[in-house]
PDB file of C-alpha atoms and ligand atoms in Angstrom:
ATOM      1  CA  MET A   3      -0.091  -0.054  -0.077  1.00 22.00           C
ATOM      2  CA  TYR A   4       0.974   3.297  -0.699  1.00 27.00           C
ATOM      3  CA  VAL A   5       0.386   4.954   2.756  1.00 27.00           C
ATOM      4  CA  ILE A   6       2.814   7.838   3.149  1.00 32.00           C
ATOM      5  CA  PHE A   7       3.364   9.671   6.265  1.00 33.00           C
ATOM      6  CA  VAL A   8       3.682  13.131   5.573  1.00 36.00           C
ATOM      7  CA  PHE A   9       4.189  16.213   7.745  1.00 40.00           C
ATOM      8  CA  PHE A  10       4.762  19.695   8.032  1.00 43.00           C
ATOM      9  CA  SER A  11       6.547  21.823  10.257  1.00 45.00           C
ATOM     10  CA  MET A  12       5.150  25.284  11.505  1.00 45.00           C
ATOM     11  CA  ARG A  13       8.699  26.377  12.015  1.00 48.00           C
ATOM     12  CA  LYS A  14       9.413  26.349   8.361  1.00 48.00           C
ATOM     13  CA  LEU A  15       7.349  29.187   8.053  1.00 49.00           C
ATOM     14  CA  LEU A  16       9.459  31.162  10.096  1.00 46.00           C
ATOM     15  CA  LEU A  17      12.540  30.155   8.609  1.00 47.00           C
ATOM     16  CA  CYS A  18      11.430  30.697   4.972  1.00 47.00           C
ATOM     17  CA  CYS A  19      10.293  34.100   5.542  1.00 45.00           C
ATOM     18  CA  GLY A  20      13.889  35.005   6.957  1.00 45.00           C
ATOM     19  CA  LEU A  21      15.043  33.359   3.383  1.00 46.00           C
ATOM     20  CA  PHE A  22      14.291  36.324   1.401  1.00 45.00           C
ATOM     21  CA  VAL A  23      16.602  38.796   3.467  1.00 43.00           C
ATOM     22  CA  ALA A  24      18.888  36.676   5.447  1.00 41.00           C
ATOM     23  CA  THR A  25      22.340  37.016   3.895  1.00 41.00           C
ATOM     24  CA  GLN A  26      24.228  34.151   6.010  1.00 45.00           C
ATOM     25  CA  THR A  27      23.164  31.587   8.224  1.00 49.00           C
ATOM     26  CA  HIS A  28      22.925  32.486  12.118  1.00 50.00           C
ATOM     27  CA  ALA A  29      23.151  36.300  11.000  1.00 62.00           C
ATOM     28  CA  GLN A  30      21.569  38.818  13.670  1.00 87.00           C
ATOM     29  CA  LEU A  31      18.254  39.370  12.519  1.00 92.00           C
ATOM     30  CA  THR A  32      17.538  42.704  11.149  1.00 94.00           C
ATOM     31  CA  SER A  33      14.531  44.573  12.138  1.00 94.00           C
ATOM     32  CA  SER A  34      12.983  44.059   8.863  1.00 94.00           C
ATOM     33  CA  GLU A  35      13.356  40.281   9.660  1.00 94.00           C
ATOM     34  CA  GLU A  36      11.902  40.364  12.942  1.00 95.00           C
ATOM     35  CA  LYS A  37       8.522  42.154  11.418  1.00 96.00           C
ATOM     36  CA  LEU A  38       8.304  39.084   9.130  1.00 96.00           C
ATOM     37  CA  ILE A  39       8.420  36.548  11.962  1.00 94.00           C
ATOM     38  CA  ALA A  40       6.255  38.521  14.094  1.00 96.00           C
ATOM     39  CA  TYR A  41       3.843  38.489  11.236  1.00 97.00           C
ATOM     40  CA  VAL A  42       3.893  35.065  10.512  1.00 95.00           C
ATOM     41  CA  ASN A  43       3.532  34.126  14.222  1.00 95.00           C
ATOM     42  CA  ALA A  44       0.247  36.215  14.345  1.00 97.00           C
ATOM     43  CA  HIS A  45      -0.862  34.919  11.136  1.00 97.00           C
ATOM     44  CA  LEU A  46      -0.150  30.653  11.683  1.00 94.00           C
ATOM     45  CA  ASP A  47      -3.815  30.135  11.686  1.00 95.00           C
ATOM     46  CA  PRO A  48      -4.862  31.625   8.303  1.00 97.00           C
ATOM     47  CA  ALA A  49      -1.776  29.812   6.706  1.00 96.00           C
ATOM     48  CA  LEU A  50      -2.870  26.298   8.471  1.00 95.00           C
ATOM     49  CA  GLN A  51      -6.491  26.982   7.052  1.00 97.00           C
ATOM     50  CA  LEU A  52      -5.016  27.483   3.442  1.00 97.00           C
ATOM     51  CA  LEU A  53      -2.902  24.421   3.801  1.00 96.00           C
ATOM     52  CA  THR A  54      -6.084  22.497   5.396  1.00 96.00           C
ATOM     53  CA  ASN A  55      -8.456  23.533   2.394  1.00 97.00           C
ATOM     54  CA  SER A  56      -5.501  22.478  -0.233  1.00 97.00           C
ATOM     55  CA  VAL A  57      -4.842  19.166   1.168  1.00 96.00           C
ATOM     56  CA  ASN A  58      -8.535  18.588   1.567  1.00 96.00           C
ATOM     57  CA  SER A  59      -8.646  19.271  -2.413  1.00 96.00           C
ATOM     58  CA  ASN A  60      -7.446  16.115  -4.114  1.00 97.00           C
ATOM     59  CA  SER A  61      -5.229  17.320  -6.960  1.00 97.00           C
ATOM     60  CA  GLY A  62      -3.569  13.965  -8.394  1.00 96.00           C
ATOM     61  CA  THR A  63      -1.574  14.965 -11.431  1.00 96.00           C
ATOM     62  CA  LEU A  64      -4.398  13.109 -13.495  1.00 96.00           C
ATOM     63  CA  ASN A  65      -7.138  14.999 -11.757  1.00 97.00           C
ATOM     64  CA  ILE A  66      -7.128  17.997 -14.106  1.00 97.00           C
ATOM     65  CA  GLU A  67     -10.227  19.625 -12.336  1.00 97.00           C
ATOM     66  CA  GLY A  68      -8.658  18.927  -8.805  1.00 97.00           C
ATOM     67  CA  VAL A  69      -5.203  20.694  -9.685  1.00 98.00           C
ATOM     68  CA  LYS A  70      -6.922  23.628 -11.069  1.00 98.00           C
ATOM     69  CA  LYS A  71      -9.235  23.869  -8.149  1.00 98.00           C
ATOM     70  CA  VAL A  72      -5.823  24.166  -5.665  1.00 98.00           C
ATOM     71  CA  GLY A  73      -4.365  26.293  -8.393  1.00 98.00           C
ATOM     72  CA  ALA A  74      -7.406  28.852  -8.049  1.00 98.00           C
ATOM     73  CA  LEU A  75      -7.136  28.613  -4.101  1.00 98.00           C
ATOM     74  CA  TYR A  76      -3.556  30.099  -4.136  1.00 98.00           C
ATOM     75  CA  ALA A  77      -4.068  32.406  -6.886  1.00 98.00           C
ATOM     76  CA  ALA A  78      -6.859  34.025  -5.099  1.00 98.00           C
ATOM     77  CA  ASP A  79      -4.209  34.684  -2.273  1.00 98.00           C
ATOM     78  CA  LEU A  80      -1.478  35.844  -4.340  1.00 98.00           C
ATOM     79  CA  GLN A  81      -3.896  38.085  -6.280  1.00 98.00           C
ATOM     80  CA  LYS A  82      -4.608  39.933  -3.095  1.00 98.00           C
ATOM     81  CA  LEU A  83      -1.078  40.848  -2.823  1.00 98.00           C
ATOM     82  CA  GLY A  84      -0.782  42.387  -6.291  1.00 97.00           C
ATOM     83  CA  PHE A  85       0.140  39.645  -8.259  1.00 98.00           C
ATOM     84  CA  ALA A  86      -0.849  39.351 -11.896  1.00 98.00           C
ATOM     85  CA  ILE A  87      -2.267  35.575 -12.462  1.00 98.00           C
ATOM     86  CA  GLU A  88      -1.935  33.602 -15.589  1.00 98.00           C
ATOM     87  CA  TRP A  89      -2.738  29.896 -16.013  1.00 98.00           C
ATOM     88  CA  VAL A  90      -0.531  28.462 -18.423  1.00 98.00           C
ATOM     89  CA  ASN A  91      -2.466  25.390 -20.456  1.00 97.00           C
ATOM     90  CA  GLU A  92      -0.429  22.737 -21.600  1.00 94.00           C
ATOM     91  CA  PRO A  93      -1.258  21.295 -25.422  1.00 93.00           C
ATOM     92  CA  ASP A  94      -4.358  19.012 -25.106  1.00 94.00           C
ATOM     93  CA  SER A  95      -2.301  15.942 -26.122  1.00 94.00           C
ATOM     94  CA  LEU A  96      -0.355  16.220 -22.641  1.00 95.00           C
ATOM     95  CA  HIS A  97      -3.719  15.546 -20.635  1.00 95.00           C
ATOM     96  CA  ARG A  98      -2.316  17.838 -17.934  1.00 96.00           C
ATOM     97  CA  ALA A  99      -4.069  20.498 -16.233  1.00 97.00           C
ATOM     98  CA  GLY A 100      -1.538  23.420 -17.007  1.00 98.00           C
ATOM     99  CA  HIS A 101       0.249  25.587 -14.307  1.00 98.00           C
ATOM    100  CA  LEU A 102      -0.316  28.433 -12.249  1.00 98.00           C
ATOM    101  CA  VAL A 103       1.886  31.446 -12.716  1.00 98.00           C
ATOM    102  CA  ALA A 104       1.842  34.650 -10.548  1.00 98.00           C
ATOM    103  CA  THR A 105       4.243  37.579 -11.411  1.00 98.00           C
ATOM    104  CA  HIS A 106       4.936  40.728  -9.013  1.00 98.00           C
ATOM    105  CA  ILE A 107       6.917  43.320 -10.770  1.00 96.00           C
ATOM    106  CA  GLY A 108       8.964  45.680  -8.704  1.00 94.00           C
ATOM    107  CA  LYS A 109      11.262  48.529  -9.605  1.00 90.00           C
ATOM    108  CA  LYS A 110      14.447  47.097  -8.213  1.00 86.00           C
ATOM    109  CA  GLY A 111      16.571  43.937  -6.774  1.00 89.00           C
ATOM    110  CA  LYS A 112      17.144  40.459  -8.077  1.00 94.00           C
ATOM    111  CA  LYS A 113      14.512  38.757 -10.003  1.00 96.00           C
ATOM    112  CA  LEU A 114      13.257  35.715  -7.883  1.00 96.00           C
ATOM    113  CA  PHE A 115      11.666  32.462  -9.224  1.00 96.00           C
ATOM    114  CA  LEU A 116       9.897  30.598  -6.530  1.00 96.00           C
ATOM    115  CA  ILE A 117       8.844  27.136  -7.417  1.00 95.00           C
ATOM    116  CA  GLY A 118       5.919  25.011  -6.361  1.00 96.00           C
ATOM    117  CA  HIS A 119       3.710  22.536  -7.490  1.00 98.00           C
ATOM    118  CA  LEU A 120      -0.139  21.977  -7.121  1.00 98.00           C
ATOM    119  CA  ASP A 121      -0.540  18.200  -8.045  1.00 97.00           C
ATOM    120  CA  THR A 122       0.142  15.124  -5.697  1.00 96.00           C
ATOM    121  CA  VAL A 123       0.594  11.707  -6.271  1.00 93.00           C
ATOM    122  CA  PHE A 124      -2.746  10.815  -4.928  1.00 93.00           C
ATOM    123  CA  GLU A 125      -5.748  10.260  -7.351  1.00 94.00           C
ATOM    124  CA  PRO A 126      -9.228  10.692  -6.535  1.00 93.00           C
ATOM    125  CA  ASP A 127      -9.442   6.714  -6.581  1.00 92.00           C
ATOM    126  CA  MET A 128      -7.058   6.292  -3.740  1.00 88.00           C
ATOM    127  CA  PRO A 129      -7.897   6.636  -0.039  1.00 85.00           C
ATOM    128  CA  ALA A 130      -8.958  10.286   0.969  1.00 82.00           C
ATOM    129  CA  GLY A 131      -5.967  10.749   3.662  1.00 85.00           C
ATOM    130  CA  PRO A 132      -7.800  14.233   4.797  1.00 92.00           C
ATOM    131  CA  TYR A 133      -5.807  16.967   6.759  1.00 95.00           C
ATOM    132  CA  THR A 134      -5.176  15.412  10.288  1.00 94.00           C
ATOM    133  CA  VAL A 135      -3.426  17.228  12.778  1.00 92.00           C
ATOM    134  CA  LEU A 136      -1.340  14.970  15.167  1.00 91.00           C
ATOM    135  CA  ASN A 137       0.312  17.089  17.519  1.00 90.00           C
ATOM    136  CA  ASP A 138       1.173  20.724  17.845  1.00 83.00           C
ATOM    137  CA  SER A 139       3.614  20.738  14.906  1.00 81.00           C
ATOM    138  CA  THR A 140       2.946  17.805  12.829  1.00 87.00           C
ATOM    139  CA  ALA A 141      -0.072  16.938  10.561  1.00 90.00           C
ATOM    140  CA  THR A 142      -0.635  14.241   7.681  1.00 93.00           C
ATOM    141  CA  GLY A 143      -2.692  14.126   4.684  1.00 94.00           C
ATOM    142  CA  GLN A 144      -2.391  14.065   0.928  1.00 94.00           C
ATOM    143  CA  GLY A 145       0.393  15.960  -0.129  1.00 94.00           C
ATOM    144  CA  VAL A 146       0.794  17.850   3.234  1.00 93.00           C
ATOM    145  CA  ASN A 147       4.387  17.794   2.727  1.00 89.00           C
ATOM    146  CA  ASP A 148       4.939  17.358  -0.680  1.00 91.00           C
ATOM    147  CA  MET A 149       4.354  19.878  -1.369  1.00 94.00           C
ATOM    148  CA  LYS A 150       1.118  22.123  -0.308  1.00 96.00           C
ATOM    149  CA  GLY A 151       3.204  22.754   2.709  1.00 93.00           C
ATOM    150  CA  GLY A 152       5.896  23.981   0.996  1.00 93.00           C
ATOM    151  CA  ASP A 153       3.419  26.114  -1.322  1.00 96.00           C
ATOM    152  CA  VAL A 154       1.649  27.590   1.856  1.00 96.00           C
ATOM    153  CA  VAL A 155       5.028  28.536   3.410  1.00 93.00           C
ATOM    154  CA  MET A 156       5.823  30.410  -0.071  1.00 95.00           C
ATOM    155  CA  ILE A 157       2.259  32.220  -0.033  1.00 98.00           C
ATOM    156  CA  THR A 158       2.771  33.155   3.606  1.00 97.00           C
ATOM    157  CA  ALA A 159       6.355  34.529   3.132  1.00 96.00           C
ATOM    158  CA  LEU A 160       5.025  36.796   0.329  1.00 98.00           C
ATOM    159  CA  GLN A 161       1.974  37.609   2.793  1.00 98.00           C
ATOM    160  CA  ALA A 162       4.649  38.749   5.360  1.00 97.00           C
ATOM    161  CA  LEU A 163       6.727  40.778   2.816  1.00 97.00           C
ATOM    162  CA  ASN A 164       3.681  42.520   1.772  1.00 98.00           C
ATOM    163  CA  ALA A 165       2.446  43.428   5.097  1.00 98.00           C
ATOM    164  CA  THR A 166       5.782  44.702   6.154  1.00 97.00           C
ATOM    165  CA  GLY A 167       6.142  46.677   3.026  1.00 96.00           C
ATOM    166  CA  GLN A 168       8.844  44.840   1.736  1.00 95.00           C
ATOM    167  CA  LEU A 169       7.110  43.170  -1.275  1.00 97.00           C
ATOM    168  CA  LYS A 170       6.293  46.530  -3.586  1.00 95.00           C
ATOM    169  CA  ASP A 171       9.487  46.861  -5.020  1.00 95.00           C
ATOM    170  CA  MET A 172      10.419  43.050  -5.571  1.00 97.00           C
ATOM    171  CA  ASN A 173      10.603  41.261  -8.776  1.00 97.00           C
ATOM    172  CA  VAL A 174       8.920  37.954  -8.290  1.00 98.00           C
ATOM    173  CA  ILE A 175       7.725  35.076 -10.067  1.00 98.00           C
ATOM    174  CA  ALA A 176       5.743  32.371  -8.464  1.00 98.00           C
ATOM    175  CA  TYR A 177       5.501  29.287 -10.497  1.00 98.00           C
ATOM    176  CA  PHE A 178       3.315  26.383  -9.457  1.00 98.00           C
ATOM    177  CA  THR A 179       3.546  23.496 -11.876  1.00 98.00           C
ATOM    178  CA  GLY A 180       0.583  21.267 -12.404  1.00 98.00           C
ATOM    179  CA  ASP A 181       2.380  17.911 -13.264  1.00 97.00           C
ATOM    180  CA  GLU A 182       5.480  17.775 -11.243  1.00 96.00           C
ATOM    181  CA  GLU A 183       4.579  14.122  -9.798  1.00 94.00           C
ATOM    182  CA  ARG A 184       3.905  12.939 -13.484  1.00 93.00           C
ATOM    183  CA  SER A 185       4.697  15.161 -15.877  1.00 93.00           C
ATOM    184  CA  GLY A 186       3.307  15.418 -19.350  1.00 92.00           C
ATOM    185  CA  THR A 187       5.382  14.310 -22.335  1.00 91.00           C
ATOM    186  CA  PRO A 188       7.182  15.181 -24.019  1.00 93.00           C
ATOM    187  CA  HIS A 189       9.059  17.289 -21.446  1.00 91.00           C
ATOM    188  CA  GLN A 190      10.420  19.817 -23.475  1.00 92.00           C
ATOM    189  CA  LEU A 191       6.618  21.122 -24.292  1.00 94.00           C
ATOM    190  CA  ALA A 192       5.394  20.141 -20.570  1.00 96.00           C
ATOM    191  CA  ARG A 193       8.437  22.435 -19.250  1.00 96.00           C
ATOM    192  CA  ARG A 194       8.720  25.123 -22.139  1.00 96.00           C
ATOM    193  CA  ASP A 195       6.918  28.014 -20.387  1.00 97.00           C
ATOM    194  CA  PHE A 196       8.756  27.282 -17.106  1.00 97.00           C
ATOM    195  CA  ILE A 197      12.301  27.365 -18.407  1.00 96.00           C
ATOM    196  CA  ALA A 198      11.472  30.257 -20.628  1.00 97.00           C
ATOM    197  CA  ARG A 199      10.264  32.154 -17.421  1.00 98.00           C
ATOM    198  CA  ALA A 200      12.927  30.791 -15.165  1.00 96.00           C
ATOM    199  CA  LYS A 201      15.776  32.300 -17.431  1.00 96.00           C
ATOM    200  CA  THR A 202      14.526  35.503 -16.986  1.00 96.00           C
ATOM    201  CA  CYS A 203      15.245  35.430 -13.328  1.00 96.00           C
ATOM    202  CA  ASP A 204      18.205  35.559 -11.421  1.00 94.00           C
ATOM    203  CA  ILE A 205      17.663  33.448  -8.417  1.00 91.00           C
ATOM    204  CA  ALA A 206      15.494  30.085  -8.180  1.00 90.00           C
ATOM    205  CA  LEU A 207      14.006  28.718  -5.031  1.00 88.00           C
ATOM    206  CA  GLY A 208      12.276  25.471  -4.826  1.00 87.00           C
ATOM    207  CA  PHE A 209       9.711  25.014  -1.917  1.00 89.00           C
ATOM    208  CA  GLU A 210       9.597  21.529  -1.715  1.00 87.00           C
ATOM    209  CA  SER A 211      10.968  19.895   1.515  1.00 74.00           C
ATOM    210  CA  ALA A 212      13.891  17.901  -0.109  1.00 59.00           C
ATOM    211  CA  GLY A 213      15.987  19.375   2.269  1.00 57.00           C
ATOM    212  CA  GLY A 214      14.111  18.176   5.413  1.00 63.00           C
ATOM    213  CA  LEU A 215      12.470  20.470   7.999  1.00 64.00           C
ATOM    214  CA  ASP A 216      14.198  23.627   8.853  1.00 68.00           C
ATOM    215  CA  HIS A 217      16.234  23.589   5.532  1.00 68.00           C
ATOM    216  CA  VAL A 218      15.997  25.650   2.527  1.00 66.00           C
ATOM    217  CA  VAL A 219      16.992  23.740  -0.637  1.00 66.00           C
ATOM    218  CA  ALA A 220      19.345  26.033  -2.718  1.00 67.00           C
ATOM    219  CA  ALA A 221      20.240  23.454  -5.579  1.00 70.00           C
ATOM    220  CA  ARG A 222      19.200  19.917  -6.176  1.00 70.00           C
ATOM    221  CA  ARG A 223      20.794  17.315  -8.450  1.00 74.00           C
ATOM    222  CA  GLY A 224      19.742  17.123 -11.808  1.00 77.00           C
ATOM    223  CA  ALA A 225      18.840  13.710 -13.417  1.00 79.00           C
ATOM    224  CA  SER A 226      18.778  12.172 -16.713  1.00 78.00           C
ATOM    225  CA  SER A 227      18.045   8.549 -17.877  1.00 81.00           C
ATOM    226  CA  TRP A 228      19.914   6.729 -20.454  1.00 87.00           C
ATOM    227  CA  VAL A 229      20.373   3.177 -22.394  1.00 91.00           C
ATOM    228  CA  VAL A 230      23.163   1.854 -24.447  1.00 95.00           C
ATOM    229  CA  ASP A 231      21.906  -0.372 -27.393  1.00 96.00           C
ATOM    230  CA  ILE A 232      24.553  -2.549 -29.040  1.00 97.00           C
ATOM    231  CA  THR A 233      24.447  -4.696 -32.136  1.00 97.00           C
ATOM    232  CA  ALA A 234      27.276  -6.581 -33.469  1.00 97.00           C
ATOM    233  CA  THR A 235      28.159  -9.475 -36.031  1.00 97.00           C
ATOM    234  CA  SER A 236      27.376 -12.780 -34.949  1.00 97.00           C
ATOM    235  CA  GLY A 237      29.457 -15.859 -35.979  1.00 96.00           C
ATOM    236  CA  HIS A 238      31.212 -19.006 -34.209  1.00 97.00           C
ATOM    237  CA  SER A 239      33.333 -17.838 -31.335  1.00 97.00           C
ATOM    238  CA  ALA A 240      36.513 -19.200 -33.101  1.00 97.00           C
ATOM    239  CA  MET A 241      36.281 -15.832 -35.448  1.00 97.00           C
ATOM    240  CA  ILE A 242      35.875 -13.184 -32.290  1.00 97.00           C
ATOM    241  CA  PHE A 243      38.404 -10.694 -32.453  1.00 97.00           C
ATOM    242  CA  SER A 244      38.903 -10.994 -36.221  1.00 97.00           C
ATOM    243  CA  ASP A 245      38.404  -8.021 -38.701  1.00 97.00           C
ATOM    244  CA  LYS A 246      35.685  -9.445 -40.070  1.00 96.00           C
ATOM    245  CA  TYR A 247      33.684 -10.404 -36.776  1.00 97.00           C
ATOM    246  CA  GLY A 248      35.153  -8.060 -34.370  1.00 97.00           C
ATOM    247  CA  ASP A 249      34.554  -8.397 -30.563  1.00 97.00           C
ATOM    248  CA  GLY A 250      30.713  -9.055 -30.184  1.00 98.00           C
ATOM    249  CA  ALA A 251      28.312  -6.953 -28.256  1.00 98.00           C
ATOM    250  CA  ILE A 252      28.924  -8.187 -24.825  1.00 98.00           C
ATOM    251  CA  TYR A 253      32.941  -7.210 -24.979  1.00 98.00           C
ATOM    252  CA  GLU A 254      31.770  -3.975 -26.598  1.00 98.00           C
ATOM    253  CA  ALA A 255      29.472  -3.245 -23.706  1.00 97.00           C
ATOM    254  CA  ALA A 256      31.980  -3.897 -21.212  1.00 98.00           C
ATOM    255  CA  ARG A 257      34.545  -1.405 -23.420  1.00 97.00           C
ATOM    256  CA  ILE A 258      31.788   1.396 -23.162  1.00 96.00           C
ATOM    257  CA  LEU A 259      31.061   1.023 -19.772  1.00 96.00           C
ATOM    258  CA  ASN A 260      34.578   1.091 -18.682  1.00 97.00           C
ATOM    259  CA  THR A 261      35.335   3.748 -20.838  1.00 96.00           C
ATOM    260  CA  PHE A 262      32.323   5.729 -19.005  1.00 93.00           C
ATOM    261  CA  ARG A 263      33.814   4.782 -15.579  1.00 95.00           C
ATOM    262  CA  GLU A 264      37.394   5.729 -16.614  1.00 96.00           C
ATOM    263  CA  GLN A 265      36.778   9.252 -17.914  1.00 95.00           C
ATOM    264  CA  LEU A 266      33.830  10.418 -15.903  1.00 92.00           C
ATOM    265  CA  SER A 267      34.135   8.647 -12.560  1.00 93.00           C
ATOM    266  CA  SER A 268      36.105  11.496 -11.055  1.00 94.00           C
ATOM    267  CA  GLU A 269      33.969  14.427 -12.452  1.00 91.00           C
ATOM    268  CA  GLN A 270      32.924  16.566  -9.647  1.00 88.00           C
ATOM    269  CA  TYR A 271      29.036  16.352  -8.835  1.00 83.00           C
ATOM    270  CA  LEU A 272      28.450  13.369 -11.610  1.00 87.00           C
ATOM    271  CA  THR A 273      27.227   9.925 -10.607  1.00 86.00           C
ATOM    272  CA  PHE A 274      25.869   7.281 -13.186  1.00 86.00           C
ATOM    273  CA  ASN A 275      24.788   3.776 -12.470  1.00 88.00           C
ATOM    274  CA  PRO A 276      24.253   1.136 -14.846  1.00 92.00           C
ATOM    275  CA  GLY A 277      21.414  -0.721 -13.075  1.00 88.00           C
ATOM    276  CA  LEU A 278      20.772  -3.610 -15.584  1.00 92.00           C
ATOM    277  CA  ILE A 279      22.648  -5.395 -18.365  1.00 96.00           C
ATOM    278  CA  VAL A 280      21.553  -8.324 -20.651  1.00 97.00           C
ATOM    279  CA  GLY A 281      23.666  -9.393 -23.786  1.00 98.00           C
ATOM    280  CA  GLY A 282      23.696 -12.636 -25.735  1.00 97.00           C
ATOM    281  CA  SER A 283      22.066 -14.147 -28.905  1.00 97.00           C
ATOM    282  CA  GLU A 284      18.655 -13.126 -27.857  1.00 97.00           C
ATOM    283  CA  ILE A 285      17.697 -10.568 -25.408  1.00 97.00           C
ATOM    284  CA  SER A 286      14.674  -8.736 -24.214  1.00 96.00           C
ATOM    285  CA  VAL A 287      13.960  -5.951 -21.462  1.00 92.00           C
ATOM    286  CA  ASP A 288      10.577  -4.999 -20.341  1.00 87.00           C
ATOM    287  CA  PRO A 289       9.510  -1.320 -21.174  1.00 79.00           C
ATOM    288  CA  GLN A 290      10.141   0.112 -17.779  1.00 71.00           C
ATOM    289  CA  GLY A 291      13.677  -1.123 -18.040  1.00 71.00           C
ATOM    290  CA  ALA A 292      13.434  -3.185 -14.520  1.00 77.00           C
ATOM    291  CA  HIS A 293      13.431  -6.722 -15.866  1.00 88.00           C
ATOM    292  CA  GLY A 294      15.484  -8.490 -18.535  1.00 93.00           C
ATOM    293  CA  SER A 295      16.146 -12.087 -20.058  1.00 96.00           C
ATOM    294  CA  ALA A 296      19.006 -13.480 -22.324  1.00 97.00           C
ATOM    295  CA  SER A 297      19.814 -16.463 -24.057  1.00 97.00           C
ATOM    296  CA  GLY A 298      23.290 -17.344 -25.566  1.00 96.00           C
ATOM    297  CA  LYS A 299      26.038 -19.932 -26.145  1.00 96.00           C
ATOM    298  CA  SER A 300      29.614 -19.863 -25.282  1.00 95.00           C
ATOM    299  CA  ASN A 301      30.469 -20.936 -29.042  1.00 97.00           C
ATOM    300  CA  ILE A 302      28.445 -17.718 -30.464  1.00 97.00           C
ATOM    301  CA  ILE A 303      29.559 -14.186 -30.665  1.00 98.00           C
ATOM    302  CA  SER A 304      27.163 -12.361 -28.791  1.00 98.00           C
ATOM    303  CA  PRO A 305      25.264 -10.045 -31.315  1.00 98.00           C
ATOM    304  CA  ALA A 306      23.192  -7.856 -29.216  1.00 98.00           C
ATOM    305  CA  ALA A 307      23.589  -6.304 -25.675  1.00 97.00           C
ATOM    306  CA  LYS A 308      21.491  -3.830 -23.790  1.00 96.00           C
ATOM    307  CA  VAL A 309      22.445  -1.667 -20.674  1.00 95.00           C
ATOM    308  CA  SER A 310      20.274   0.834 -18.939  1.00 89.00           C
ATOM    309  CA  GLU A 311      20.091   2.790 -15.613  1.00 79.00           C
ATOM    310  CA  LEU A 312      17.260   1.095 -13.608  1.00 57.00           C
ATOM    311  CA  ARG A 313      15.521   4.249 -12.865  1.00 49.00           C
ATOM    312  CA  ARG A 314      17.800   7.288 -12.603  1.00 47.00           C
ATOM    313  CA  SER A 315      21.367   8.534 -13.400  1.00 40.00           C
ATOM    314  CA  VAL A 316      22.778  11.735 -12.610  1.00 42.00           C
ATOM    315  CA  VAL A 317      24.064  14.751 -14.958  1.00 40.00           C
ATOM    316  CA  PRO A 318      26.353  17.349 -13.730  1.00 35.00           C
ATOM    317  CA  SER A 319      24.752  19.275 -10.959  1.00 35.00           C
ATOM    318  CA  SER A 320      25.286  20.838  -7.471  1.00 35.00           C
ATOM    319  CA  SER A 321      23.463  20.219  -4.306  1.00 33.00           C
ATOM    320  CA  SER A 322      23.772  22.557  -1.203  1.00 32.00           C
ATOM    321  CA  PHE A 323      21.600  23.470   1.656  1.00 32.00           C
ATOM    322  CA  ALA A 324      21.201  26.642   3.480  1.00 30.00           C
ATOM    323  CA  THR A 325      20.248  26.470   7.121  1.00 29.00           C
ATOM    324  CA  PHE A 326      18.252  29.146   8.846  1.00 30.00           C
ATOM    325  CA  ALA A 327      17.617  27.621  11.811  1.00 24.00           C
TER     326      ALA A 327
HETATM  327 ZN1   ZN B 616       6.876  17.285  -5.117  1.00 81.92          ZN
END
């Protein structure tokens, strides 16, 4: 079963408000920051009400109406802060709800790109999992941590900035994708608008709690997937390594993988991991790339090999966390 324990820390509201103005960890709080914290402390109830409402509104990625409903909930609050609201539709062929984009144009400062998402992994036919408070700092419910909690942190931080007069000059795009958990494909279409707008900004901040509670994620590992498909001339093993027959597919797979390892294994931030390999005379791999089968004989030069990462490999990236606790 997919029962997922999720939680949400009210402390994070405080920490993330400091995010916009803190320049170093554990810095002495400025009076502007103290005002932000005071605002958040005084407005935890409406923040938690927004969280409750959004968690109790199912927005599984494929529940298009549900995703739009949660988007409308956030849009209403952001509009009150002077944000211009847009709904970016994805092409019909992608069968996704689209994305909420809220833009605030100011006269100075860096351009911020704040990232949230509206959808969850829970589709309407799954158990409801309503918002349930467990104790004074922990609650469970569909998407309460991933990532409606983060969405509410972002919105509350913006409300605090607005209430303390610090939002009016800021340039902010708050971007809430509607298909983060299960992106429409091709990704180039699903993320085209997102990437284009991100490129107009100076700083991007994700509000999903990948850094754990009490952390702000300043960067994340990127990921890509890859498959190596090899075909080779087959023949009797007595002819292997000859000019006519070559080395066969299995040796070639080994050569390629070892070259990856030799040339790239010391690359900073880069990891890559072949999770599955099959080779022989007859091979098959299921479409998910998680299972394969092969048959072959020692006296036949292997004509086919396939290598795939089981789930993810990682492209050059950086990962760091800023702590405001
Ligand atoms: Zn998420």
